PDB file of N, CA and C in Angstrom:
ATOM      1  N   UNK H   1     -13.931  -2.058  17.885  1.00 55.00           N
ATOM      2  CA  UNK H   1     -13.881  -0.611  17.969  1.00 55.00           C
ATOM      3  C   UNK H   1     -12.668  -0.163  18.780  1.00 55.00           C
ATOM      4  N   UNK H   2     -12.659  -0.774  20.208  1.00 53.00           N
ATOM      5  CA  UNK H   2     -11.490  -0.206  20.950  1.00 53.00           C
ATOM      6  C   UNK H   2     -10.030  -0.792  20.365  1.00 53.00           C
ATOM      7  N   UNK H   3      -9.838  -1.740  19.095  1.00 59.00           N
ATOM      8  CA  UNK H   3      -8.557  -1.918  18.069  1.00 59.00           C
ATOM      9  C   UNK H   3      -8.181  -1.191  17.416  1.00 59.00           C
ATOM     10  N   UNK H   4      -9.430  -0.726  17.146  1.00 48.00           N
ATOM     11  CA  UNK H   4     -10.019   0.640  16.141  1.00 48.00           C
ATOM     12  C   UNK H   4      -9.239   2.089  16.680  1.00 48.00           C
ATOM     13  N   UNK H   5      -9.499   2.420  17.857  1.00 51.00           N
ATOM     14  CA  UNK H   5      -9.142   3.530  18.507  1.00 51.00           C
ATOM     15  C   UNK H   5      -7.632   3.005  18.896  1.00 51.00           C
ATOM     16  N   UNK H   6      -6.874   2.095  19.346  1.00 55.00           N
ATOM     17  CA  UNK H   6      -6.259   1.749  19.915  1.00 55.00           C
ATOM     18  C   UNK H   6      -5.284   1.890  18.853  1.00 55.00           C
ATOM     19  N   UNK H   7      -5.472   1.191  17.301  1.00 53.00           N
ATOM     20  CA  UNK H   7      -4.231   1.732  16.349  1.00 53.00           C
ATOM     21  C   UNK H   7      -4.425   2.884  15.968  1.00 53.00           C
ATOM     22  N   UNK H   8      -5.257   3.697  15.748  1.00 51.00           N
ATOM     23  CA  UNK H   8      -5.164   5.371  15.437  1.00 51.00           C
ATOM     24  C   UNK H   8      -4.468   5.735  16.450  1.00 51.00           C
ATOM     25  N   UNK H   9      -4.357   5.692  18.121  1.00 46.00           N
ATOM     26  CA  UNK H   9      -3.694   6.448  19.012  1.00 46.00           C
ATOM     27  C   UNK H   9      -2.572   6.359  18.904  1.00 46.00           C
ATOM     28  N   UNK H  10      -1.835   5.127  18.074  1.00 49.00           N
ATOM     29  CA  UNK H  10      -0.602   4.232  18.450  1.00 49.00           C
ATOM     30  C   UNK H  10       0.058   5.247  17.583  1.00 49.00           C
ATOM     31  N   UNK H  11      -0.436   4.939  16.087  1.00 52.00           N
ATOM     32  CA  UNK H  11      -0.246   5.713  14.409  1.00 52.00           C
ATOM     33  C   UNK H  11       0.087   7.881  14.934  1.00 52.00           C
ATOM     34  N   UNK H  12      -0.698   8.566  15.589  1.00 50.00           N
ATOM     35  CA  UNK H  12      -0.768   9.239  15.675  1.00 50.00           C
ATOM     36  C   UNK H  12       0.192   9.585  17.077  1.00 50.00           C
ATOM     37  N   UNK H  13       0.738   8.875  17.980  1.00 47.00           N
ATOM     38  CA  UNK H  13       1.579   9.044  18.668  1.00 47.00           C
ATOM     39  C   UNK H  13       3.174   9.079  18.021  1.00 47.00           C
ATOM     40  N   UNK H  14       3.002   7.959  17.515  1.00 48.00           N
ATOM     41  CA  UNK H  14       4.553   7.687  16.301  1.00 48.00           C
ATOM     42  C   UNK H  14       4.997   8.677  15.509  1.00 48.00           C
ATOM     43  N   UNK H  15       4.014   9.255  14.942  1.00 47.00           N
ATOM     44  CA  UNK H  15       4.188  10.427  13.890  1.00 47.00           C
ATOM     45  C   UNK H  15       4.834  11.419  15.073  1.00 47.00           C
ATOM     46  N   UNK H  16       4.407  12.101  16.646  1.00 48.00           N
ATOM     47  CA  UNK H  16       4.200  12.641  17.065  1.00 48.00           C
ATOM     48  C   UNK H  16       6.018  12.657  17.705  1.00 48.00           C
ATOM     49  N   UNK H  17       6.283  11.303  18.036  1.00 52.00           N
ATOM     50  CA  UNK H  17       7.749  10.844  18.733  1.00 52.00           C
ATOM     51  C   UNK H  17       8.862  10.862  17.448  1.00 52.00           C
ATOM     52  N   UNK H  18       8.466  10.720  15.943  1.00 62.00           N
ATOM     53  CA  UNK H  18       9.720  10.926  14.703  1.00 62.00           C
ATOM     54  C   UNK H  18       9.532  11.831  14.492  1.00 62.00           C
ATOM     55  N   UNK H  19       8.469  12.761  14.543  1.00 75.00           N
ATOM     56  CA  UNK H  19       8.468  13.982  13.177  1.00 75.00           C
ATOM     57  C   UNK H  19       9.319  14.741  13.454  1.00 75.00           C
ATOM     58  N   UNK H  20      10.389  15.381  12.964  1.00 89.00           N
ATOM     59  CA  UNK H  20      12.178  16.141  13.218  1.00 89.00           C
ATOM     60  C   UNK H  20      11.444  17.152  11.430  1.00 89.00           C
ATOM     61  N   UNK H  21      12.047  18.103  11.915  1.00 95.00           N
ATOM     62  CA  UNK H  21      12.641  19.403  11.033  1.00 95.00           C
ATOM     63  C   UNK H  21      13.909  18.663  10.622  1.00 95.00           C
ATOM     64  N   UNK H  22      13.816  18.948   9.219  1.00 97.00           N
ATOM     65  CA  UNK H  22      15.550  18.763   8.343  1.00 97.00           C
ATOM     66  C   UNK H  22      15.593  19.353   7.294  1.00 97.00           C
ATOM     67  N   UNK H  23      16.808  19.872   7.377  1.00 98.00           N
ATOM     68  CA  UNK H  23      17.122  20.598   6.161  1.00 98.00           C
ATOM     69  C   UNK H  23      18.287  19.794   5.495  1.00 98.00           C
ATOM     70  N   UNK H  24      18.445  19.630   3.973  1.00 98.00           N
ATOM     71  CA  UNK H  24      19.430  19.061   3.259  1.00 98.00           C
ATOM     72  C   UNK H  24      20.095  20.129   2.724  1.00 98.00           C
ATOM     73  N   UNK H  25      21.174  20.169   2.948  1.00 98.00           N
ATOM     74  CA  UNK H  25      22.218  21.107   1.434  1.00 98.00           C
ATOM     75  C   UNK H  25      22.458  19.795  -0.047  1.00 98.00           C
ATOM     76  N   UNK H  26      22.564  20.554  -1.369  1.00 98.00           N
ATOM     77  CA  UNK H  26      22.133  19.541  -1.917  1.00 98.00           C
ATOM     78  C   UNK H  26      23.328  20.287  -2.850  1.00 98.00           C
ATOM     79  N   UNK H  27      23.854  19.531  -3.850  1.00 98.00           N
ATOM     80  CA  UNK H  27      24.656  20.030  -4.833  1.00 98.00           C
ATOM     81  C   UNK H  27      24.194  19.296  -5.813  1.00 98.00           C
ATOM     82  N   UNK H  28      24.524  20.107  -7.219  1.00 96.00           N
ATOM     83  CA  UNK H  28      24.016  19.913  -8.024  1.00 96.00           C
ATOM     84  C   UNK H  28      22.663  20.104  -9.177  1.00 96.00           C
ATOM     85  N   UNK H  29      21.793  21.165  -8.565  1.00 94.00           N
ATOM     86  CA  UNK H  29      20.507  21.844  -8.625  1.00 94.00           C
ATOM     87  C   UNK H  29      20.888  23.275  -8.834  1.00 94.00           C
ATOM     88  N   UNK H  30      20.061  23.758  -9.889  1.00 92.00           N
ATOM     89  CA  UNK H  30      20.528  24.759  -9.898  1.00 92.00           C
ATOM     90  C   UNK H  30      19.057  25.825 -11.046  1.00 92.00           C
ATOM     91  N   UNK H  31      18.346  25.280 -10.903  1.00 95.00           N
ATOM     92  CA  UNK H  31      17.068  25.780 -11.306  1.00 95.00           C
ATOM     93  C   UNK H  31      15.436  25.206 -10.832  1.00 95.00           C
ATOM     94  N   UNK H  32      14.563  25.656 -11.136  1.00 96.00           N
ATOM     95  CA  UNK H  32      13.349  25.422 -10.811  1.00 96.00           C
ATOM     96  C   UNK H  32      12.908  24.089 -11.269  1.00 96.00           C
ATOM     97  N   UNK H  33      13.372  23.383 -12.287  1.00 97.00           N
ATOM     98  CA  UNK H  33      13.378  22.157 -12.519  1.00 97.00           C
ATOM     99  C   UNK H  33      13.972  21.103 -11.864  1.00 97.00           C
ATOM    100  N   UNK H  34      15.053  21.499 -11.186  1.00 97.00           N
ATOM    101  CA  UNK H  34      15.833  21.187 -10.240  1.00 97.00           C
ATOM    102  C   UNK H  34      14.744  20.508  -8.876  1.00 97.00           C
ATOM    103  N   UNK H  35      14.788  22.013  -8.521  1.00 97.00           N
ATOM    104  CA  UNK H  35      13.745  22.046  -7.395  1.00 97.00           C
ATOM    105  C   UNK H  35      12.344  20.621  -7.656  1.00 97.00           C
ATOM    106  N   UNK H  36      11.680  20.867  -8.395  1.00 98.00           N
ATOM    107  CA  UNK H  36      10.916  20.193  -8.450  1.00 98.00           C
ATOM    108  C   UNK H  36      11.139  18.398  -8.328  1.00 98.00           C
ATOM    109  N   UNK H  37      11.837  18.309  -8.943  1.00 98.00           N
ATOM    110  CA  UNK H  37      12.539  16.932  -9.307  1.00 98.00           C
ATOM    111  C   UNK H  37      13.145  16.361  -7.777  1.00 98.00           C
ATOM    112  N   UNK H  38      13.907  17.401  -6.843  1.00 98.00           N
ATOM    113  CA  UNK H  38      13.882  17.047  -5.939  1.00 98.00           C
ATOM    114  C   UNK H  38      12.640  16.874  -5.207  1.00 98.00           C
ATOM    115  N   UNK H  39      11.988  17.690  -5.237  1.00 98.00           N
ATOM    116  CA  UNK H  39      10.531  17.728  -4.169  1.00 98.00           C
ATOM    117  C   UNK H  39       9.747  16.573  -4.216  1.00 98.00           C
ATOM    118  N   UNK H  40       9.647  16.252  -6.113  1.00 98.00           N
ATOM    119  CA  UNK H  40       8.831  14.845  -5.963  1.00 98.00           C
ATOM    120  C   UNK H  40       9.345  13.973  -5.613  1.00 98.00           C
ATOM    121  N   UNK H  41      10.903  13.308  -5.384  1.00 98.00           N
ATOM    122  CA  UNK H  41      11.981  12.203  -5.221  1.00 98.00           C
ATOM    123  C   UNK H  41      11.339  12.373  -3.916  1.00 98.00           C
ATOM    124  N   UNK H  42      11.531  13.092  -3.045  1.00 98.00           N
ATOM    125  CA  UNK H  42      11.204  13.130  -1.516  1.00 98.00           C
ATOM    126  C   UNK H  42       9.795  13.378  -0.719  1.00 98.00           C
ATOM    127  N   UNK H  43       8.528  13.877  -1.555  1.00 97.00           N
ATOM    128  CA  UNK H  43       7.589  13.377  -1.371  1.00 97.00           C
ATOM    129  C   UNK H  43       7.328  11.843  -2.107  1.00 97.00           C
ATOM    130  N   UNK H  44       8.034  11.378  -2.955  1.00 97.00           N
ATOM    131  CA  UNK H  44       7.646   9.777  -3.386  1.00 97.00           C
ATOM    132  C   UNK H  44       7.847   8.716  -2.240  1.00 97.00           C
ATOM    133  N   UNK H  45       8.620   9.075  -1.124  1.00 97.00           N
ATOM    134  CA  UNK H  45       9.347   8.680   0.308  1.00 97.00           C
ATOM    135  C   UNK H  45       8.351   8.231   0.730  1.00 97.00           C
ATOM    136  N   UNK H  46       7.035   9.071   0.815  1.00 95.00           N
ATOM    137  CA  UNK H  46       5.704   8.826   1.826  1.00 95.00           C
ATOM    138  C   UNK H  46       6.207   9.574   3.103  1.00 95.00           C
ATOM    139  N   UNK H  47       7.250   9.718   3.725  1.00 95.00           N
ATOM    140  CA  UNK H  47       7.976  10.264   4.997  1.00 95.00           C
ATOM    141  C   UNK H  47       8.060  11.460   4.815  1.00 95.00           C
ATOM    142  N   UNK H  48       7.965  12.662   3.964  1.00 96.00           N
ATOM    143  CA  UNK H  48       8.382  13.941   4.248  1.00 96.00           C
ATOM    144  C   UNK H  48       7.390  15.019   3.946  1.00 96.00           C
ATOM    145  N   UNK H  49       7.185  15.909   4.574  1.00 95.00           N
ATOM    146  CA  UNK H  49       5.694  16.960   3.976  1.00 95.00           C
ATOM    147  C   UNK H  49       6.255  18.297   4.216  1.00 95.00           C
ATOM    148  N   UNK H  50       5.255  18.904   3.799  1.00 97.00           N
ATOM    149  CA  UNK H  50       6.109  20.504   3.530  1.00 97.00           C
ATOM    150  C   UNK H  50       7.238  20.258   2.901  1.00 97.00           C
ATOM    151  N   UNK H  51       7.181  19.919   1.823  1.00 98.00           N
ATOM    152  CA  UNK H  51       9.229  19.991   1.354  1.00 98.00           C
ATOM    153  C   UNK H  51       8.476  21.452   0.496  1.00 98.00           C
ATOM    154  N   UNK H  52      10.115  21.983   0.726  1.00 98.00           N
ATOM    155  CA  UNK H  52      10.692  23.193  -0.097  1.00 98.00           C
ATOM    156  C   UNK H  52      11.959  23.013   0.010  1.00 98.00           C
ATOM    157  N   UNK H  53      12.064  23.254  -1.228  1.00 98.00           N
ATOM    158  CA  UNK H  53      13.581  23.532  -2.097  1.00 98.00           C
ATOM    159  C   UNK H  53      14.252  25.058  -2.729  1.00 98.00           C
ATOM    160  N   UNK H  54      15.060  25.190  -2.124  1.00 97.00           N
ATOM    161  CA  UNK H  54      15.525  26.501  -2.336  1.00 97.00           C
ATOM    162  C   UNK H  54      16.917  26.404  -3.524  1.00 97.00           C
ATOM    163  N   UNK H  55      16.660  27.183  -4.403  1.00 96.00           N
ATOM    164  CA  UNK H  55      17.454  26.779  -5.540  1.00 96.00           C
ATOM    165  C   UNK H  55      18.545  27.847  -5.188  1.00 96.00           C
ATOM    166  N   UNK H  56      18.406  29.205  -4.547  1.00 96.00           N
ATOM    167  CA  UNK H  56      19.279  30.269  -4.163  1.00 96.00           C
ATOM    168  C   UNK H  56      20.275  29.240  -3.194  1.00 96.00           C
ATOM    169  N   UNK H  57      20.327  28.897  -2.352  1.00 97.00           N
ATOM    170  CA  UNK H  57      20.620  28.363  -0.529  1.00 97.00           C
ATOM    171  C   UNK H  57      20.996  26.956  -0.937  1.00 97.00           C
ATOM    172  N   UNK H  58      20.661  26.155  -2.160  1.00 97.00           N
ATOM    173  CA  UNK H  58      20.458  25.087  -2.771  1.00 97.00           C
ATOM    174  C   UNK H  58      20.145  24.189  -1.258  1.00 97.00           C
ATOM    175  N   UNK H  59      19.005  24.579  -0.717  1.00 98.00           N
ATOM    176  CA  UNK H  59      18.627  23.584   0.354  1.00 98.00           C
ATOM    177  C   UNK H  59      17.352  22.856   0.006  1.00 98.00           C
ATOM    178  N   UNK H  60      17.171  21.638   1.050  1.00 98.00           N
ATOM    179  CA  UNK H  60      15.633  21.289   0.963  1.00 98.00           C
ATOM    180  C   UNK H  60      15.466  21.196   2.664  1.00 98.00           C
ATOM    181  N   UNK H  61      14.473  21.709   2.556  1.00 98.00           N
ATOM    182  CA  UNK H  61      13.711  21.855   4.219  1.00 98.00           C
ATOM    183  C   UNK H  61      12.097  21.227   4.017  1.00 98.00           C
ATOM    184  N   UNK H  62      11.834  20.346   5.374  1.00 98.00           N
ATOM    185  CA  UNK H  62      10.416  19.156   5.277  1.00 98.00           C
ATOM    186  C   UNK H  62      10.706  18.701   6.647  1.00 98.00           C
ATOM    187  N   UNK H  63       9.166  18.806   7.102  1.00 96.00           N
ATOM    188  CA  UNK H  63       9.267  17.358   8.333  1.00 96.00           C
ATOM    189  C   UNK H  63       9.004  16.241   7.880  1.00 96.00           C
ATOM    190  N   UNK H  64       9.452  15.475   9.026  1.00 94.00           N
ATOM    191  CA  UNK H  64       9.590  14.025   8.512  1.00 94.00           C
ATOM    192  C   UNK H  64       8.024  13.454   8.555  1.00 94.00           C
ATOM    193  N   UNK H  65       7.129  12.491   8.149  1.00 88.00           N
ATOM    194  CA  UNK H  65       5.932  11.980   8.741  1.00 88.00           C
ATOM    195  C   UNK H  65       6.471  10.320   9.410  1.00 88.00           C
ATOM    196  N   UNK H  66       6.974  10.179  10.210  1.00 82.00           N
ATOM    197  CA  UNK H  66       7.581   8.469  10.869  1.00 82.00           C
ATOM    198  C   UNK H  66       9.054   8.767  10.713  1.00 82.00           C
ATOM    199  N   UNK H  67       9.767   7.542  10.706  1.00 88.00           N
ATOM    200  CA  UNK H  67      10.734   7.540  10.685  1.00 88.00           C
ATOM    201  C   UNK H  67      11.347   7.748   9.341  1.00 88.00           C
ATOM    202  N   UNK H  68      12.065   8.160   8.954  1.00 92.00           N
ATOM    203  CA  UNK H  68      13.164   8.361   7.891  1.00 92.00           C
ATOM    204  C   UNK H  68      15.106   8.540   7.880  1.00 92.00           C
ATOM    205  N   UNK H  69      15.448   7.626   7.523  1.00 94.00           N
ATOM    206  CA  UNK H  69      16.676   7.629   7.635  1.00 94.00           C
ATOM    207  C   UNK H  69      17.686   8.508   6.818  1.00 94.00           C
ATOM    208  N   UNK H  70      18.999   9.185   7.217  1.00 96.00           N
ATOM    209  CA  UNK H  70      19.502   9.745   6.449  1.00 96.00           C
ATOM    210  C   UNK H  70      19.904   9.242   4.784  1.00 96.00           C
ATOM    211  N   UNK H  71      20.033   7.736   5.287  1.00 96.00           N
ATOM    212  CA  UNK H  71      20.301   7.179   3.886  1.00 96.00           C
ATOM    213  C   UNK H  71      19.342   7.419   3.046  1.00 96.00           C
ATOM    214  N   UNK H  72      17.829   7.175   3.479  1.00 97.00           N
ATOM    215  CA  UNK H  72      16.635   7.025   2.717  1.00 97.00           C
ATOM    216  C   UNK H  72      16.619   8.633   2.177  1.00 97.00           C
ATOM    217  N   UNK H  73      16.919   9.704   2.492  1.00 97.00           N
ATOM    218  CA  UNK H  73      17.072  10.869   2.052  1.00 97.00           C
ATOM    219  C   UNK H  73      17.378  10.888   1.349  1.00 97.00           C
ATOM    220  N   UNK H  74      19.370  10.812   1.201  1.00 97.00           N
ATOM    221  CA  UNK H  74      20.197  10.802   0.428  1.00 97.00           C
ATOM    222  C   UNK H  74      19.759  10.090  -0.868  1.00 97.00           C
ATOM    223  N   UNK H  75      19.559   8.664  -0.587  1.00 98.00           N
ATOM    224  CA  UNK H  75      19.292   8.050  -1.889  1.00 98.00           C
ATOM    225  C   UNK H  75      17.971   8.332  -2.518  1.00 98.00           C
ATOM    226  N   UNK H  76      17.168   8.857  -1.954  1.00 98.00           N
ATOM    227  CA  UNK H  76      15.965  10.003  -2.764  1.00 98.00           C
ATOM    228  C   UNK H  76      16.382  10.878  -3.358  1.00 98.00           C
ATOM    229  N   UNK H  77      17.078  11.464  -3.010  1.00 98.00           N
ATOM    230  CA  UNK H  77      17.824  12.809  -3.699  1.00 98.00           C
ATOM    231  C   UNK H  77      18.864  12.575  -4.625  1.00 98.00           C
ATOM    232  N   UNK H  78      19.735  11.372  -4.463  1.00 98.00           N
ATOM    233  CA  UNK H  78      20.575  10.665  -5.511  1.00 98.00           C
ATOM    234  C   UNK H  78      19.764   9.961  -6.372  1.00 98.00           C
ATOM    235  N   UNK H  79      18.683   9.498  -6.621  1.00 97.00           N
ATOM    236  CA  UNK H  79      18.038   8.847  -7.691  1.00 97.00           C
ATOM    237  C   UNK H  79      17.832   9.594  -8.543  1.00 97.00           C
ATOM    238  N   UNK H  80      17.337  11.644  -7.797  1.00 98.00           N
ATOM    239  CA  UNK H  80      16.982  11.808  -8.740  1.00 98.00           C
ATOM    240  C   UNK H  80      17.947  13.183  -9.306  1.00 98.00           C
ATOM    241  N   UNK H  81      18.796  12.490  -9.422  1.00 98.00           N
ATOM    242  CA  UNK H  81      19.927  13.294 -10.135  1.00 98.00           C
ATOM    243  C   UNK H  81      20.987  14.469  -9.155  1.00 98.00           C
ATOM    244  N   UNK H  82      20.996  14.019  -8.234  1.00 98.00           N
ATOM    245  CA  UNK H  82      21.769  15.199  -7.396  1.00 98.00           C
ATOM    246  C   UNK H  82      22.305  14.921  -5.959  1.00 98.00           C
ATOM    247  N   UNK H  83      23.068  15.249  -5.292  1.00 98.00           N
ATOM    248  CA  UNK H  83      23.640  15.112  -4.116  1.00 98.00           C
ATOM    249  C   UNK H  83      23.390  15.599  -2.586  1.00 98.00           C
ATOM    250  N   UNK H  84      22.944  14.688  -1.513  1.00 98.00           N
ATOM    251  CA  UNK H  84      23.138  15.471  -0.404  1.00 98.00           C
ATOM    252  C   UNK H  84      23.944  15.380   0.412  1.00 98.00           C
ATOM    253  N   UNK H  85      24.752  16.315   0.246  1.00 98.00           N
ATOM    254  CA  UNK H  85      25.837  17.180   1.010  1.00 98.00           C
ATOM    255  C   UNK H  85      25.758  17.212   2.594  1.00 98.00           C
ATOM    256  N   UNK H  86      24.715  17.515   2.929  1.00 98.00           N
ATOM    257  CA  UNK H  86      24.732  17.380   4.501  1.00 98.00           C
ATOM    258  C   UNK H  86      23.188  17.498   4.886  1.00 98.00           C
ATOM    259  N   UNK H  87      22.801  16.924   6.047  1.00 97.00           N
ATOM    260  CA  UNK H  87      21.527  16.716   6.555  1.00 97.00           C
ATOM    261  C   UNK H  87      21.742  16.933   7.992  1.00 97.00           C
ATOM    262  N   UNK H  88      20.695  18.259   8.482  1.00 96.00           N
ATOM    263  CA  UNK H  88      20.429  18.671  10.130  1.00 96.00           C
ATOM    264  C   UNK H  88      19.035  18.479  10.507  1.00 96.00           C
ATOM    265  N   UNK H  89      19.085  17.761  11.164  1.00 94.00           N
ATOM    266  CA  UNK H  89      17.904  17.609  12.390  1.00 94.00           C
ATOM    267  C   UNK H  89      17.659  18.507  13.269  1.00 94.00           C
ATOM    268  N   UNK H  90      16.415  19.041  13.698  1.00 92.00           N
ATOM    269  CA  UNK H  90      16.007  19.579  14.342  1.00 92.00           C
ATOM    270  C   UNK H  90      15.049  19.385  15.175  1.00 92.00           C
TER     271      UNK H  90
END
């Protein structure tokens, strides 16, 4: 039991020490299909929640859930057809 409690505190601290605000500028998107296609590439991550994609601003904004690397972004967003341009932490 106290392994039990002991990895939930660990799991739920971690999330607590990575989770960062980021926004991507993204090129290449340019409709609601767009949008989507990004959203699922970067919820398929397991690492990002709340994503929204703004097709006006061509941004994507999500916290992270653990760690996530800029690369691991990028190449989420390059798999699925499009570019990120720049990535801010918050």
């Amino acid at each position: 039991m106290w392994k039990l409690f002991t990895s939930a505190l660990l799991m739920t601290l971690s999330s607590l020490v990575f989770a960062a605000k980021v926004e991507v500028a993204i090129s290449g998107m340019s409709c609601g299909s767009c949008a989507m296609k990004i959203t699922e590439a970067l919820n398929k991550t397991g690492k990002c929640e709340g994503v929204k994609v703004d097709t006006e601003t061509k941004k994507a904004s999500f916290e992270t859930k653990g760690e996530i690397s800029d690369g691991e972004i990028s190449k989420a967003i390059e798999e699925a057809g499009y570019k990120a341009t720049k990535i801010t932490r918050s």
